[in-house]
């Protein structure tokens, strides 16, 4: 049984009594139309949906906006049980026995028969034996409800759901605000000046909404510390937490640069034996990737041994607000990080590209989705061809020399650049964003 107090708290936190937008969304928020559309398309599938993404990227907002969408489709409010396990009044529900009693009470006494019902669990990893409980509800014919869960650890959600549910789950990754969402959130036009502001601000909604520089720095520090403490250390219990913190700081400054494990070890490790340092760095980078703090794309090549030699090639940050660099420098790396995340956001598989014909012939991105394949070079500004001919040769020439029959693009901040090659197109970054849709 559950107490009357807990029943009231569940009712309030599931918005059963007051179906108002103000309860769901902070003021001046923006509809996350793209993930909501994807989530809605999954509504007819008989699978558990796991919404994944880094801490503070907006997973809870998407879940709540989805509740509003269901209301608009005339789903009764009490047919939607929403539990955010981070809310103190609902802390008791982390205990699996009480949670299961609450779900049974909801379905037996609140759900309108003959209508779809939805169980939406925010930060599901806080629930005891969460994967087994989700699998039990999913399998129970007496609890026929659509199940949606959110969490901040891709490996935890995918591996444990795969173990409990086999192939009967799907994942939906939520990213921080795109440039378009940033502009809608700030009520700004889509211009290059505003794009530069976005590059320096990132897409974390809370960070964007904090105008004071000192407060914004503090908030970013809090996001990083809570990610390390709650999403990595609490789950993985790493043997060397100081090394983990040092590696986090290192990645914030070394993003979108050529890297290798030996180089990282040389820069931040002084006393550990090489074999031990290599093992720990690979392990800790894996943890950081699991929680979407960084991405570690592989290198695409026709020579497998070229891929194996490289290990860590480049590290990209999950959001640009995490970047730590001297003001007014490293703009090209910010743009490259943006392009990488934008490709992921649009569903592309993204790798680095290494042409076996010439060991110096490297291209920033090989991106593939269904029947679409692209090679992409990213450069902050190309400038004049005559004055910057080596730069033009590196950006356009590398693409030309690959001889692959795929779409090839050079993306930069420049406007009105004419490509010197018929088979290669130059795109201003805003044109690139528009092309991806």
Tab-separated table of C-alpha atoms in Angstrom:
chain	number	residue	atom	x	y	z
A	1	UNK	CA	0.000	0.000	0.000
A	2	UNK	CA	1.027	3.620	-0.423
A	3	UNK	CA	0.154	6.505	1.861
A	4	UNK	CA	-2.397	9.197	1.079
A	5	UNK	CA	0.425	11.756	1.249
A	6	UNK	CA	2.394	9.929	-1.443
A	7	UNK	CA	-0.728	9.581	-3.581
A	8	UNK	CA	-1.200	13.348	-3.385
A	9	UNK	CA	2.455	13.974	-4.267
A	10	UNK	CA	2.176	11.627	-7.263
A	11	UNK	CA	-0.966	13.428	-8.390
A	12	UNK	CA	0.675	16.851	-8.132
A	13	UNK	CA	3.951	15.844	-9.819
A	14	UNK	CA	2.099	14.084	-12.643
A	15	UNK	CA	0.058	17.258	-13.259
A	16	UNK	CA	-3.254	15.438	-12.824
A	17	UNK	CA	-5.098	18.307	-11.166
A	18	UNK	CA	-3.836	21.306	-13.134
A	19	UNK	CA	-3.172	20.692	-16.796
A	20	UNK	CA	-1.412	23.982	-17.525
A	21	UNK	CA	1.620	24.682	-19.650
A	22	UNK	CA	3.143	26.769	-16.869
A	23	UNK	CA	3.469	23.637	-14.764
A	24	UNK	CA	5.386	21.873	-17.499
A	25	UNK	CA	7.713	24.494	-18.897
A	26	UNK	CA	9.908	27.238	-17.495
A	27	UNK	CA	8.968	30.654	-18.828
A	28	UNK	CA	10.411	31.566	-22.249
A	29	UNK	CA	11.138	27.931	-23.116
A	30	UNK	CA	11.062	26.554	-26.643
A	31	UNK	CA	9.371	23.504	-28.046
A	32	UNK	CA	11.825	20.684	-28.762
A	33	UNK	CA	9.979	19.866	-31.965
A	34	UNK	CA	12.532	17.491	-33.501
A	35	UNK	CA	12.894	15.037	-30.578
A	36	UNK	CA	9.156	15.317	-29.853
A	37	UNK	CA	8.382	14.306	-33.425
A	38	UNK	CA	10.708	11.308	-33.169
A	39	UNK	CA	9.188	10.327	-29.828
A	40	UNK	CA	5.684	10.587	-31.242
A	41	UNK	CA	6.572	8.346	-34.190
A	42	UNK	CA	7.666	5.674	-31.705
A	43	UNK	CA	4.298	5.848	-29.952
A	44	UNK	CA	2.786	2.986	-31.944
A	45	UNK	CA	5.696	0.605	-31.386
A	46	UNK	CA	5.486	-2.034	-28.682
A	47	UNK	CA	8.872	-1.262	-27.145
A	48	UNK	CA	10.312	0.651	-24.193
A	49	UNK	CA	11.763	3.996	-25.268
A	50	UNK	CA	14.919	5.224	-23.501
A	51	UNK	CA	15.549	8.974	-23.800
A	52	UNK	CA	19.294	9.509	-23.357
A	53	UNK	CA	21.533	12.542	-23.195
A	54	UNK	CA	24.078	14.359	-21.099
A	55	UNK	CA	23.146	15.950	-17.804
A	56	UNK	CA	21.167	19.228	-18.121
A	57	UNK	CA	20.611	18.884	-21.876
A	58	UNK	CA	16.816	18.980	-21.565
A	59	UNK	CA	15.666	15.348	-21.248
A	60	UNK	CA	13.132	16.189	-18.536
A	61	UNK	CA	11.768	19.109	-20.554
A	62	UNK	CA	11.241	16.809	-23.556
A	63	UNK	CA	9.434	14.293	-21.336
A	64	UNK	CA	7.165	17.017	-19.962
A	65	UNK	CA	6.535	18.524	-23.369
A	66	UNK	CA	5.520	15.064	-24.515
A	67	UNK	CA	2.943	14.970	-21.722
A	68	UNK	CA	1.535	18.228	-23.031
A	69	UNK	CA	1.412	16.745	-26.543
A	70	UNK	CA	-0.560	13.773	-25.178
A	71	UNK	CA	-2.980	16.134	-23.442
A	72	UNK	CA	-3.562	17.896	-26.739
A	73	UNK	CA	-4.447	14.521	-28.229
A	74	UNK	CA	-7.118	14.118	-25.541
A	75	UNK	CA	-5.287	11.503	-23.475
A	76	UNK	CA	-6.752	11.753	-19.930
A	77	UNK	CA	-4.297	13.338	-17.513
A	78	UNK	CA	-4.562	10.440	-15.060
A	79	UNK	CA	-3.608	7.991	-17.784
A	80	UNK	CA	-0.093	9.460	-17.630
A	81	UNK	CA	2.021	8.573	-14.600
A	82	UNK	CA	5.128	10.776	-14.560
A	83	UNK	CA	7.767	10.114	-11.919
A	84	UNK	CA	10.919	12.225	-11.617
A	85	UNK	CA	13.100	10.278	-9.200
A	86	UNK	CA	15.161	13.386	-8.424
A	87	UNK	CA	12.171	15.085	-6.775
A	88	UNK	CA	12.359	14.901	-2.986
A	89	UNK	CA	8.592	14.310	-2.411
A	90	UNK	CA	8.833	11.200	-4.597
A	91	UNK	CA	12.077	9.876	-3.094
A	92	UNK	CA	10.228	6.926	-1.505
A	93	UNK	CA	9.424	5.605	-4.957
A	94	UNK	CA	13.091	4.710	-5.481
A	95	UNK	CA	12.345	1.599	-3.397
A	96	UNK	CA	11.151	-1.052	-5.815
A	97	UNK	CA	8.387	-2.498	-3.624
A	98	UNK	CA	6.806	0.902	-3.059
A	99	UNK	CA	7.259	1.817	-6.718
A	100	UNK	CA	5.476	-1.328	-7.876
A	101	UNK	CA	2.649	-0.696	-5.407
A	102	UNK	CA	2.318	2.847	-6.754
A	103	UNK	CA	2.147	1.637	-10.368
A	104	UNK	CA	-0.500	-0.953	-9.439
A	105	UNK	CA	-2.523	1.697	-7.549
A	106	UNK	CA	-2.288	4.080	-10.518
A	107	UNK	CA	-3.458	1.506	-13.018
A	108	UNK	CA	-6.237	0.083	-10.848
A	109	UNK	CA	-7.736	3.372	-9.587
A	110	UNK	CA	-6.713	6.207	-11.910
A	111	UNK	CA	-6.419	4.997	-15.500
A	112	UNK	CA	-9.499	5.496	-17.670
A	113	UNK	CA	-10.252	2.167	-19.382
A	114	UNK	CA	-10.275	2.020	-23.157
A	115	UNK	CA	-7.684	4.814	-23.460
A	116	UNK	CA	-3.902	4.554	-23.958
A	117	UNK	CA	-1.814	4.887	-20.801
A	118	UNK	CA	1.757	6.088	-20.354
A	119	UNK	CA	4.389	5.434	-17.691
A	120	UNK	CA	7.151	8.081	-17.951
A	121	UNK	CA	10.096	7.635	-15.582
A	122	UNK	CA	12.629	10.467	-15.370
A	123	UNK	CA	16.197	9.539	-14.272
A	124	UNK	CA	15.152	5.908	-14.041
A	125	UNK	CA	18.580	4.766	-12.818
A	126	UNK	CA	17.605	6.023	-9.344
A	127	UNK	CA	15.023	3.228	-9.028
A	128	UNK	CA	16.179	0.032	-7.314
A	129	UNK	CA	16.666	-2.763	-9.859
A	130	UNK	CA	15.200	-0.431	-12.414
A	131	UNK	CA	15.784	-2.634	-15.461
A	132	UNK	CA	14.110	-5.690	-13.928
A	133	UNK	CA	11.146	-3.613	-12.779
A	134	UNK	CA	10.716	-2.037	-16.215
A	135	UNK	CA	10.894	-5.471	-17.855
A	136	UNK	CA	8.306	-6.835	-15.397
A	137	UNK	CA	5.828	-4.033	-16.128
A	138	UNK	CA	6.437	-4.352	-19.860
A	139	UNK	CA	5.696	-8.085	-19.762
A	140	UNK	CA	2.658	-7.817	-17.457
A	141	UNK	CA	-0.621	-8.058	-19.477
A	142	UNK	CA	-2.442	-6.470	-16.536
A	143	UNK	CA	-0.365	-3.265	-16.984
A	144	UNK	CA	-0.675	-2.452	-20.700
A	145	UNK	CA	1.057	0.919	-20.803
A	146	UNK	CA	3.568	2.673	-23.028
A	147	UNK	CA	6.870	2.979	-21.108
A	148	UNK	CA	9.305	5.871	-21.564
A	149	UNK	CA	12.409	6.281	-19.412
A	150	UNK	CA	15.171	8.889	-19.305
A	151	UNK	CA	18.782	8.645	-18.148
A	152	UNK	CA	22.247	10.138	-18.562
A	153	UNK	CA	24.290	6.998	-19.221
A	154	UNK	CA	24.120	5.414	-22.668
A	155	UNK	CA	25.923	2.227	-21.664
A	156	UNK	CA	23.767	1.674	-18.589
A	157	UNK	CA	20.504	2.167	-20.460
A	158	UNK	CA	21.399	0.199	-23.576
A	159	UNK	CA	23.236	-2.712	-21.926
A	160	UNK	CA	20.849	-3.245	-19.037
A	161	UNK	CA	17.733	-2.804	-21.147
A	162	UNK	CA	19.209	-5.213	-23.705
A	163	UNK	CA	19.798	-7.746	-20.929
A	164	UNK	CA	16.268	-7.428	-19.526
A	165	UNK	CA	14.247	-6.777	-22.678
A	166	UNK	CA	16.294	-8.204	-25.516
A	167	UNK	CA	15.488	-6.205	-28.639
A	168	UNK	CA	12.248	-4.759	-27.268
A	169	UNK	CA	13.543	-1.273	-26.600
A	170	UNK	CA	14.669	1.706	-28.611
A	171	UNK	CA	16.762	4.758	-27.783
A	172	UNK	CA	16.299	8.435	-28.531
A	173	UNK	CA	19.232	10.768	-27.910
A	174	UNK	CA	18.500	14.313	-26.781
A	175	UNK	CA	21.090	16.978	-27.550
A	176	UNK	CA	21.425	20.464	-26.067
A	177	UNK	CA	19.795	23.269	-28.045
A	178	UNK	CA	20.633	23.445	-31.743
A	179	UNK	CA	21.432	26.831	-33.244
A	180	UNK	CA	17.842	27.090	-34.489
A	181	UNK	CA	16.496	26.324	-31.005
A	182	UNK	CA	18.974	28.793	-29.502
A	183	UNK	CA	17.665	31.528	-31.814
A	184	UNK	CA	14.050	30.699	-31.006
A	185	UNK	CA	14.832	30.579	-27.291
A	186	UNK	CA	16.595	33.966	-27.378
A	187	UNK	CA	14.213	35.394	-30.014
A	188	UNK	CA	17.111	36.217	-32.337
A	189	UNK	CA	17.459	36.079	-36.125
A	190	UNK	CA	19.622	33.359	-37.663
A	191	UNK	CA	22.735	35.401	-38.530
A	192	UNK	CA	26.454	34.731	-38.503
A	193	UNK	CA	26.953	37.122	-35.583
A	194	UNK	CA	24.393	35.246	-33.527
A	195	UNK	CA	25.961	31.966	-34.619
A	196	UNK	CA	29.296	33.113	-33.162
A	197	UNK	CA	27.487	33.915	-29.915
A	198	UNK	CA	26.043	30.395	-29.947
A	199	UNK	CA	29.508	28.883	-30.459
A	200	UNK	CA	30.747	30.710	-27.381
A	201	UNK	CA	27.660	29.950	-25.294
A	202	UNK	CA	26.780	26.388	-26.185
A	203	UNK	CA	23.315	24.885	-26.135
A	204	UNK	CA	22.637	24.031	-22.488
A	205	UNK	CA	19.286	25.742	-21.740
A	206	UNK	CA	20.231	26.778	-18.194
A	207	UNK	CA	23.573	28.190	-19.322
A	208	UNK	CA	21.953	30.156	-22.145
A	209	UNK	CA	19.466	31.614	-19.693
A	210	UNK	CA	22.201	32.888	-17.356
A	211	UNK	CA	23.368	36.321	-18.590
A	212	UNK	CA	25.961	37.017	-15.889
A	213	UNK	CA	29.408	35.717	-16.875
A	214	UNK	CA	30.450	34.752	-13.348
A	215	UNK	CA	27.180	32.952	-12.667
A	216	UNK	CA	27.436	31.160	-15.997
A	217	UNK	CA	30.962	29.972	-15.155
A	218	UNK	CA	29.734	28.691	-11.799
A	219	UNK	CA	26.808	26.886	-13.422
A	220	UNK	CA	29.062	25.194	-15.982
A	221	UNK	CA	31.380	24.114	-13.174
A	222	UNK	CA	28.377	22.674	-11.311
A	223	UNK	CA	27.267	20.747	-14.409
A	224	UNK	CA	30.755	19.283	-14.848
A	225	UNK	CA	31.156	18.388	-11.176
A	226	UNK	CA	27.716	16.780	-10.927
A	227	UNK	CA	28.373	14.792	-14.104
A	228	UNK	CA	31.669	13.481	-12.756
A	229	UNK	CA	30.333	12.821	-9.257
A	230	UNK	CA	26.913	11.354	-9.975
A	231	UNK	CA	27.155	9.935	-13.482
A	232	UNK	CA	30.724	8.581	-13.456
A	233	UNK	CA	32.156	8.155	-9.963
A	234	UNK	CA	28.917	6.938	-8.347
A	235	UNK	CA	28.413	4.335	-11.065
A	236	UNK	CA	31.941	3.218	-11.958
A	237	UNK	CA	33.902	3.913	-8.758
A	238	UNK	CA	37.164	4.701	-10.606
A	239	UNK	CA	40.364	3.875	-8.770
A	240	UNK	CA	41.975	7.270	-9.447
A	241	UNK	CA	39.349	10.073	-9.163
A	242	UNK	CA	42.022	12.770	-9.403
A	243	UNK	CA	43.146	11.437	-12.772
A	244	UNK	CA	39.519	11.453	-13.905
A	245	UNK	CA	39.131	15.134	-12.947
A	246	UNK	CA	42.452	15.972	-14.645
A	247	UNK	CA	41.328	14.190	-17.805
A	248	UNK	CA	38.016	16.076	-17.813
A	249	UNK	CA	39.897	19.381	-17.581
A	250	UNK	CA	42.300	18.271	-20.306
A	251	UNK	CA	39.510	17.367	-22.722
A	252	UNK	CA	37.898	20.756	-22.189
A	253	UNK	CA	41.011	22.434	-23.573
A	254	UNK	CA	42.183	19.814	-26.106
A	255	UNK	CA	38.905	19.160	-27.940
A	256	UNK	CA	38.986	18.923	-31.758
A	257	UNK	CA	42.779	18.506	-31.815
A	258	UNK	CA	44.926	15.606	-32.978
A	259	UNK	CA	45.489	13.439	-29.920
A	260	UNK	CA	46.752	10.045	-28.847
A	261	UNK	CA	46.808	8.200	-25.560
A	262	UNK	CA	50.629	8.600	-25.277
A	263	UNK	CA	50.275	12.357	-25.820
A	264	UNK	CA	47.536	12.656	-23.195
A	265	UNK	CA	49.610	10.570	-20.781
A	266	UNK	CA	52.648	12.775	-21.377
A	267	UNK	CA	50.617	15.931	-20.771
A	268	UNK	CA	48.805	14.950	-17.568
A	269	UNK	CA	50.570	11.896	-16.102
A	270	UNK	CA	54.001	12.012	-14.556
A	271	UNK	CA	54.455	9.006	-12.276
A	272	UNK	CA	52.323	6.146	-13.580
A	273	UNK	CA	53.909	3.330	-15.623
A	274	UNK	CA	53.037	3.514	-19.325
A	275	UNK	CA	50.923	0.359	-19.415
A	276	UNK	CA	48.894	1.423	-16.370
A	277	UNK	CA	48.384	4.970	-17.651
A	278	UNK	CA	47.249	3.735	-21.067
A	279	UNK	CA	44.709	1.391	-19.492
A	280	UNK	CA	43.324	4.030	-17.124
A	281	UNK	CA	43.064	6.748	-19.758
A	282	UNK	CA	41.196	4.474	-22.155
A	283	UNK	CA	38.909	3.380	-19.340
A	284	UNK	CA	38.147	6.912	-18.150
A	285	UNK	CA	37.596	8.270	-21.655
A	286	UNK	CA	35.086	5.465	-22.097
A	287	UNK	CA	33.250	6.575	-18.958
A	288	UNK	CA	33.147	10.151	-20.226
A	289	UNK	CA	31.746	8.980	-23.552
A	290	UNK	CA	29.109	6.866	-21.796
A	291	UNK	CA	27.657	10.001	-20.180
A	292	UNK	CA	27.905	12.082	-23.385
A	293	UNK	CA	30.556	14.422	-21.975
A	294	UNK	CA	32.803	13.614	-24.936
A	295	UNK	CA	32.576	11.751	-28.232
A	296	UNK	CA	35.428	9.616	-29.571
A	297	UNK	CA	34.855	9.032	-33.299
A	298	UNK	CA	36.788	6.298	-35.038
A	299	UNK	CA	38.878	6.880	-38.138
A	300	UNK	CA	37.439	5.599	-41.402
A	301	UNK	CA	39.909	4.015	-43.790
A	302	UNK	CA	40.120	1.148	-46.233
A	303	UNK	CA	43.115	-0.036	-44.249
A	304	UNK	CA	42.032	-1.509	-40.945
A	305	UNK	CA	45.540	-1.273	-39.546
A	306	UNK	CA	45.433	2.506	-40.003
A	307	UNK	CA	42.404	2.643	-37.727
A	308	UNK	CA	44.023	0.414	-35.127
A	309	UNK	CA	47.199	2.488	-35.022
A	310	UNK	CA	45.380	5.667	-34.204
A	311	UNK	CA	43.336	4.874	-31.084
A	312	UNK	CA	42.133	8.282	-29.883
A	313	UNK	CA	42.244	10.589	-32.896
A	314	UNK	CA	40.156	13.554	-31.815
A	315	UNK	CA	37.872	14.269	-28.896
A	316	UNK	CA	34.690	16.284	-29.326
A	317	UNK	CA	32.741	17.820	-26.468
A	318	UNK	CA	29.070	17.028	-25.899
A	319	UNK	CA	28.331	20.751	-25.739
A	320	UNK	CA	30.410	23.831	-26.467
A	321	UNK	CA	29.671	25.390	-23.071
A	322	UNK	CA	32.096	22.774	-21.698
A	323	UNK	CA	34.990	24.170	-23.749
A	324	UNK	CA	37.758	25.954	-21.854
A	325	UNK	CA	40.030	28.060	-24.076
A	326	UNK	CA	41.518	31.574	-24.239
A	327	UNK	CA	38.972	34.148	-25.381
A	328	UNK	CA	38.912	34.933	-29.109
A	329	UNK	CA	41.078	31.930	-30.026
A	330	UNK	CA	40.474	28.379	-31.279
A	331	UNK	CA	37.404	29.405	-33.265
A	332	UNK	CA	38.094	26.779	-35.913
A	333	UNK	CA	37.960	24.037	-33.308
A	334	UNK	CA	34.644	25.369	-31.991
A	335	UNK	CA	33.228	25.257	-35.515
A	336	UNK	CA	34.527	21.730	-36.079
A	337	UNK	CA	32.984	20.554	-32.814
A	338	UNK	CA	29.696	22.175	-33.848
A	339	UNK	CA	29.668	20.436	-37.250
A	340	UNK	CA	30.349	17.067	-35.619
A	341	UNK	CA	27.462	17.423	-33.144
A	342	UNK	CA	25.135	18.761	-35.843
A	343	UNK	CA	25.773	15.669	-37.965
A	344	UNK	CA	25.015	13.407	-34.996
A	345	UNK	CA	21.883	15.433	-34.251
A	346	UNK	CA	20.651	14.719	-37.783
A	347	UNK	CA	21.214	10.990	-37.463
A	348	UNK	CA	24.516	10.589	-39.316
A	349	UNK	CA	27.181	8.103	-38.360
A	350	UNK	CA	30.329	10.212	-38.196
A	351	UNK	CA	33.980	9.190	-38.395
A	352	UNK	CA	37.290	10.816	-39.146
A	353	UNK	CA	38.644	9.991	-42.607
A	354	UNK	CA	42.167	8.838	-43.420
A	355	UNK	CA	43.067	8.326	-47.084
A	356	UNK	CA	45.447	5.414	-47.510
A	357	UNK	CA	46.884	6.921	-50.707
A	358	UNK	CA	48.727	9.600	-48.779
A	359	UNK	CA	49.474	9.459	-45.057
A	360	UNK	CA	49.051	13.223	-44.766
A	361	UNK	CA	45.661	13.166	-46.475
A	362	UNK	CA	43.214	13.503	-43.604
A	363	UNK	CA	39.656	14.817	-43.823
A	364	UNK	CA	37.646	16.005	-40.869
A	365	UNK	CA	34.476	13.927	-41.294
A	366	UNK	CA	33.109	10.945	-43.134
A	367	UNK	CA	29.326	11.117	-42.513
A	368	UNK	CA	26.836	8.468	-43.592
A	369	UNK	CA	23.065	8.036	-43.223
A	370	UNK	CA	21.039	5.569	-45.292
A	371	UNK	CA	21.961	6.386	-48.903
A	372	UNK	CA	23.693	9.690	-48.114
A	373	UNK	CA	27.481	9.827	-47.726
A	374	UNK	CA	29.539	12.990	-47.309
A	375	UNK	CA	33.143	14.004	-46.856
A	376	UNK	CA	33.451	17.303	-45.005
A	377	UNK	CA	36.297	19.685	-44.295
A	378	UNK	CA	35.785	22.414	-41.682
A	379	UNK	CA	37.699	25.694	-41.638
A	380	UNK	CA	36.982	28.924	-39.769
A	381	UNK	CA	37.794	31.259	-42.669
A	382	UNK	CA	39.355	30.539	-46.040
A	383	UNK	CA	39.963	34.135	-47.041
A	384	UNK	CA	41.444	35.006	-50.424
A	385	UNK	CA	42.650	32.150	-52.635
A	386	UNK	CA	45.834	33.919	-53.718
A	387	UNK	CA	46.801	34.989	-50.211
A	388	UNK	CA	45.921	31.664	-48.533
A	389	UNK	CA	46.653	29.106	-51.251
A	390	UNK	CA	48.172	26.474	-48.856
A	391	UNK	CA	45.004	26.643	-46.738
A	392	UNK	CA	42.771	26.265	-49.801
A	393	UNK	CA	44.859	23.331	-51.013
A	394	UNK	CA	44.579	21.599	-47.640
A	395	UNK	CA	40.822	22.073	-47.403
A	396	UNK	CA	39.738	21.639	-51.035
A	397	UNK	CA	42.758	19.676	-52.288
A	398	UNK	CA	42.441	16.889	-49.725
A	399	UNK	CA	38.851	16.321	-50.804
A	400	UNK	CA	39.773	16.421	-54.490
A	401	UNK	CA	42.581	13.886	-54.102
A	402	UNK	CA	40.380	11.216	-52.475
A	403	UNK	CA	38.717	10.404	-55.837
A	404	UNK	CA	35.705	8.975	-53.986
A	405	UNK	CA	32.325	9.408	-55.653
A	406	UNK	CA	30.525	10.981	-52.674
A	407	UNK	CA	29.270	14.461	-51.859
A	408	UNK	CA	32.159	16.683	-50.767
A	409	UNK	CA	31.892	19.930	-48.835
A	410	UNK	CA	34.111	22.581	-47.306
A	411	UNK	CA	32.261	24.326	-44.474
A	412	UNK	CA	33.419	27.704	-43.148
A	413	UNK	CA	32.185	31.059	-41.913
A	414	UNK	CA	32.946	32.673	-45.283
A	415	UNK	CA	30.254	33.931	-47.592
A	416	UNK	CA	30.364	33.959	-51.399
A	417	UNK	CA	33.278	31.544	-51.775
A	418	UNK	CA	33.602	29.857	-55.155
A	419	UNK	CA	34.985	26.329	-55.024
A	420	UNK	CA	37.976	25.732	-57.325
A	421	UNK	CA	36.714	22.205	-58.070
A	422	UNK	CA	33.484	21.224	-59.798
A	423	UNK	CA	32.972	18.165	-57.585
A	424	UNK	CA	33.400	20.058	-54.285
A	425	UNK	CA	30.930	22.550	-52.857
A	426	UNK	CA	31.699	25.315	-50.400
A	427	UNK	CA	28.986	25.953	-47.811
A	428	UNK	CA	28.735	28.768	-45.351
A	429	UNK	CA	27.944	27.190	-41.973
A	430	UNK	CA	24.363	28.477	-42.053
A	431	UNK	CA	23.929	26.957	-45.516
A	432	UNK	CA	25.311	23.696	-44.126
A	433	UNK	CA	22.776	23.744	-41.284
A	434	UNK	CA	20.004	24.407	-43.781
A	435	UNK	CA	21.161	21.599	-46.067
A	436	UNK	CA	20.985	19.060	-43.247
A	437	UNK	CA	17.414	20.208	-42.531
